[in-house]
CSV table of C-alpha atoms in Angstrom, one decimal:
chain,number,residue,atom,x,y,z
A,289,SER,CA,-6.1,-2.3,1.0
A,290,TYR,CA,-6.4,-0.9,4.5
A,291,PRO,CA,-6.6,-2.1,8.1
A,292,ARG,CA,-10.0,-1.3,9.7
A,293,GLY,CA,-9.6,1.3,12.4
A,294,ASP,CA,-11.0,4.5,13.9
A,295,GLU,CA,-8.9,6.6,11.6
A,296,THR,CA,-8.0,4.4,8.6
A,297,THR,CA,-11.6,3.3,7.8
A,298,PRO,CA,-13.0,6.9,7.4
A,299,PHE,CA,-9.8,7.9,5.6
A,300,ALA,CA,-10.2,5.0,3.1
A,301,HIS,CA,-13.8,6.0,2.4
A,302,VAL,CA,-12.9,9.7,1.8
A,303,LEU,CA,-10.0,8.5,-0.5
A,304,LYS,CA,-12.4,6.2,-2.4
A,305,ALA,CA,-14.8,9.0,-3.0
A,306,PHE,CA,-12.0,11.3,-4.1
A,307,LEU,CA,-10.6,8.7,-6.6
A,308,GLU,CA,-14.1,8.1,-8.0
A,309,LYS,CA,-14.6,11.8,-8.5
A,310,GLY,CA,-11.3,11.7,-10.4
A,311,GLY,CA,-12.7,9.2,-12.8
A,312,PHE,CA,-11.6,5.8,-11.3
A,313,THR,CA,-13.8,2.9,-10.4
A,314,VAL,CA,-12.8,1.8,-6.8
A,315,TRP,CA,-13.7,-1.5,-5.1
A,316,MET,CA,-13.6,-1.6,-1.4
A,317,ASP,CA,-14.2,-4.7,0.7
A,318,ALA,CA,-16.5,-2.9,3.1
A,319,GLU,CA,-19.0,-2.6,0.3
A,320,GLY,CA,-18.1,-5.5,-1.9
A,321,ILE,CA,-18.1,-8.6,0.4
A,322,GLN,CA,-21.0,-10.5,1.8
A,323,GLY,CA,-20.4,-12.1,5.1
A,324,GLY,CA,-19.4,-15.7,5.2
A,325,PRO,CA,-16.5,-18.0,4.4
A,326,ASN,CA,-15.8,-16.8,0.9
A,327,PHE,CA,-14.5,-13.4,1.7
A,328,MET,CA,-11.0,-14.3,0.7
A,329,SER,CA,-12.2,-15.4,-2.7
A,330,ALA,CA,-14.1,-12.1,-3.1
A,331,ILE,CA,-11.0,-10.1,-2.3
A,332,GLY,CA,-8.9,-12.2,-4.6
A,333,ASP,CA,-11.4,-11.8,-7.4
A,334,ALA,CA,-11.4,-8.0,-6.9
A,335,ILE,CA,-7.6,-7.9,-7.0
A,336,LYS,CA,-7.5,-9.9,-10.2
A,337,ALA,CA,-10.1,-7.6,-11.8
A,338,SER,CA,-8.1,-4.5,-10.8
A,339,ARG,CA,-5.4,-2.5,-12.5
A,340,GLY,CA,-3.9,-1.1,-9.3
A,341,ILE,CA,-4.2,-1.1,-5.6
A,342,VAL,CA,-4.0,1.7,-3.1
A,343,ALA,CA,-2.6,0.5,0.3
A,344,VAL,CA,-3.1,2.6,3.4
A,345,ILE,CA,-0.1,1.4,5.4
A,346,ASP,CA,0.1,2.0,9.2
A,347,THR,CA,1.3,-0.1,12.1
A,348,LYS,CA,-1.8,-2.2,12.0
A,349,PHE,CA,-1.4,-2.9,8.3
A,350,CYS,CA,2.1,-4.1,8.9
A,351,GLY,CA,0.9,-6.7,11.3
A,352,SER,CA,-2.2,-7.8,9.3
A,353,THR,CA,-1.8,-11.0,7.4
A,354,TYR,CA,-4.8,-10.1,5.2
A,355,CYS,CA,-3.4,-6.7,4.2
A,356,ASN,CA,0.0,-8.1,3.4
A,357,ASP,CA,-1.5,-10.9,1.4
A,358,GLU,CA,-3.6,-8.5,-0.6
A,359,LEU,CA,-0.5,-6.4,-1.4
A,360,ALA,CA,1.5,-9.6,-2.3
A,361,MET,CA,-1.2,-10.9,-4.5
A,362,ALA,CA,-1.5,-7.5,-6.2
A,363,LYS,CA,2.2,-7.4,-6.9
A,364,GLY,CA,2.3,-11.0,-8.0
A,365,ASN,CA,-0.5,-10.2,-10.5
A,366,GLY,CA,1.4,-7.2,-11.9
A,367,LEU,CA,-0.9,-4.5,-10.5
A,368,GLN,CA,0.5,-1.1,-9.9
A,369,ILE,CA,0.9,-0.4,-6.2
A,370,PHE,CA,0.2,3.0,-4.7
A,371,PRO,CA,1.3,2.9,-1.1
A,372,ILE,CA,0.2,5.6,1.4
A,373,LEU,CA,2.4,5.8,4.5
A,374,PHE,CA,-0.3,6.7,6.9
A,375,ARG,CA,0.2,9.0,9.9
A,376,ASP,CA,3.2,7.7,12.0
A,377,MET,CA,4.5,5.2,9.5
A,378,PRO,CA,7.8,6.2,7.9
A,379,PHE,CA,9.2,3.9,5.2
A,380,ASP,CA,12.3,2.9,7.3
A,381,GLN,CA,10.0,1.6,10.0
A,382,LEU,CA,8.2,-0.8,7.8
A,383,PRO,CA,8.9,-4.5,8.3
A,384,ASN,CA,11.8,-5.6,6.1
A,385,GLY,CA,9.5,-7.7,3.8
A,386,LEU,CA,7.3,-4.8,3.2
A,387,GLN,CA,10.2,-2.5,2.5
A,388,TYR,CA,11.5,-5.0,0.0
A,389,MET,CA,8.1,-5.3,-1.7
A,390,LEU,CA,7.8,-1.5,-2.0
A,391,ALA,CA,11.5,-0.6,-2.6
A,392,SER,CA,11.0,0.5,-6.2
A,393,THR,CA,7.5,2.0,-5.7
A,394,ASN,CA,6.8,5.7,-5.0
A,395,SER,CA,4.9,6.1,-1.8
A,396,ILE,CA,3.1,9.2,-0.5
A,397,SER,CA,3.2,10.1,3.2
A,398,PHE,CA,0.0,11.2,4.9
A,399,PRO,CA,1.4,12.3,8.3
A,400,ASP,CA,-1.3,14.7,9.4
A,401,ALA,CA,-5.0,15.0,8.7
A,402,ALA,CA,-4.6,18.8,8.3
A,403,ILE,CA,-2.9,18.2,4.9
A,404,ASP,CA,-4.8,15.2,3.7
A,405,ASP,CA,-6.5,17.2,1.0
A,406,VAL,CA,-3.1,18.3,-0.5
A,407,ASN,CA,-1.7,14.8,-0.3
A,408,THR,CA,-4.9,13.2,-1.8
A,409,ALA,CA,-4.6,15.5,-4.8
A,410,LYS,CA,-0.9,14.5,-5.2
A,411,MET,CA,-2.0,10.8,-5.0
A,412,LEU,CA,-4.7,11.3,-7.7
A,413,GLU,CA,-2.2,13.1,-9.9
A,414,HIS,CA,0.3,10.3,-9.4
A,415,ILE,CA,-2.3,7.6,-10.3
A,416,GLN,CA,-3.5,9.6,-13.3
A,417,ALA,CA,0.1,10.0,-14.6
A,418,THR,CA,0.8,6.3,-14.1
A,419,TYR,CA,-1.9,5.2,-16.4
A,420,ASP,CA,-1.4,5.9,-20.1
A,421,PRO,CA,-4.4,8.0,-21.3
A,422,THR,CA,-3.7,7.1,-24.9
A,423,ALA,CA,-3.7,3.3,-24.3
A,424,THR,CA,-6.8,1.3,-25.3
A,425,THR,CA,-5.6,-2.0,-23.7
A,426,GLY,CA,-6.3,-1.0,-20.1
A,427,LYS,CA,-2.7,-1.9,-19.2
A,428,VAL,CA,-0.8,0.1,-16.6
A,429,ARG,CA,2.2,2.2,-17.7
A,430,ARG,CA,4.9,1.4,-15.2
A,431,HIS,CA,7.0,4.1,-13.6
A,432,GLY,CA,9.6,5.4,-16.0
A,433,ALA,CA,8.3,3.3,-18.9
A,434,PRO,CA,8.5,5.1,-22.2
A,435,ALA,CA,5.3,6.6,-23.6
A,436,PRO,CA,3.7,4.6,-26.5
A,437,ALA,CA,5.0,5.4,-29.9
A,438,ALA,CA,2.9,7.8,-31.9
A,439,THR,CA,3.2,9.7,-35.1
A,440,ALA,CA,4.2,13.4,-34.7
A,441,GLY,CA,1.4,15.8,-35.1
A,442,THR,CA,-1.3,13.3,-34.0
A,443,ASP,CA,-3.5,13.6,-30.9
A,444,ALA,CA,-1.8,10.5,-29.5
A,445,ALA,CA,1.7,12.1,-29.9
A,446,ASP,CA,0.5,15.2,-28.2
A,447,ALA,CA,-1.0,13.2,-25.4
A,448,ALA,CA,2.1,11.1,-25.0
A,449,ALA,CA,4.3,14.2,-24.9
A,450,SER,CA,2.2,15.9,-22.3
A,451,GLU,CA,2.2,12.7,-20.2
A,452,ASP,CA,5.9,12.5,-20.3
A,453,ALA,CA,6.0,16.0,-18.9
A,454,VAL,CA,3.9,14.8,-16.0
A,455,THR,CA,5.9,11.6,-15.3
């Protein structure tokens, strides 16, 4: 989820490519929606088919009904939210409702384009650590949730132990 803009749109495309290179399938409305009155249904369908949502939050996002609705729908459907505080948007300047929605979520600041590569790598690591690589259900492992039970000495136990070290 991102507000279209001179800086946010190119950033969202770069982030999409980076996440896809990291092994994730990424849906973006710029590529997934045909023009016409059903664009809200297309976005809703995409959110329901997703396991998580990356939100590029800036001043324009805060004032966008569509962006806020996308985030609220994602949260209401139990998706993992990965907020990016973009450029000049500190957490304490988010609207109260958005602060409330994101209060228990780790966000990553992207204050300057010069360090976007470093922060994008952190974001990818955070997303990869959130999803349980040993799960076969496609469910999200919530922040701080215990790793799945496994028998000691198995590949699953080794993977769970290494994931706990990342979390």
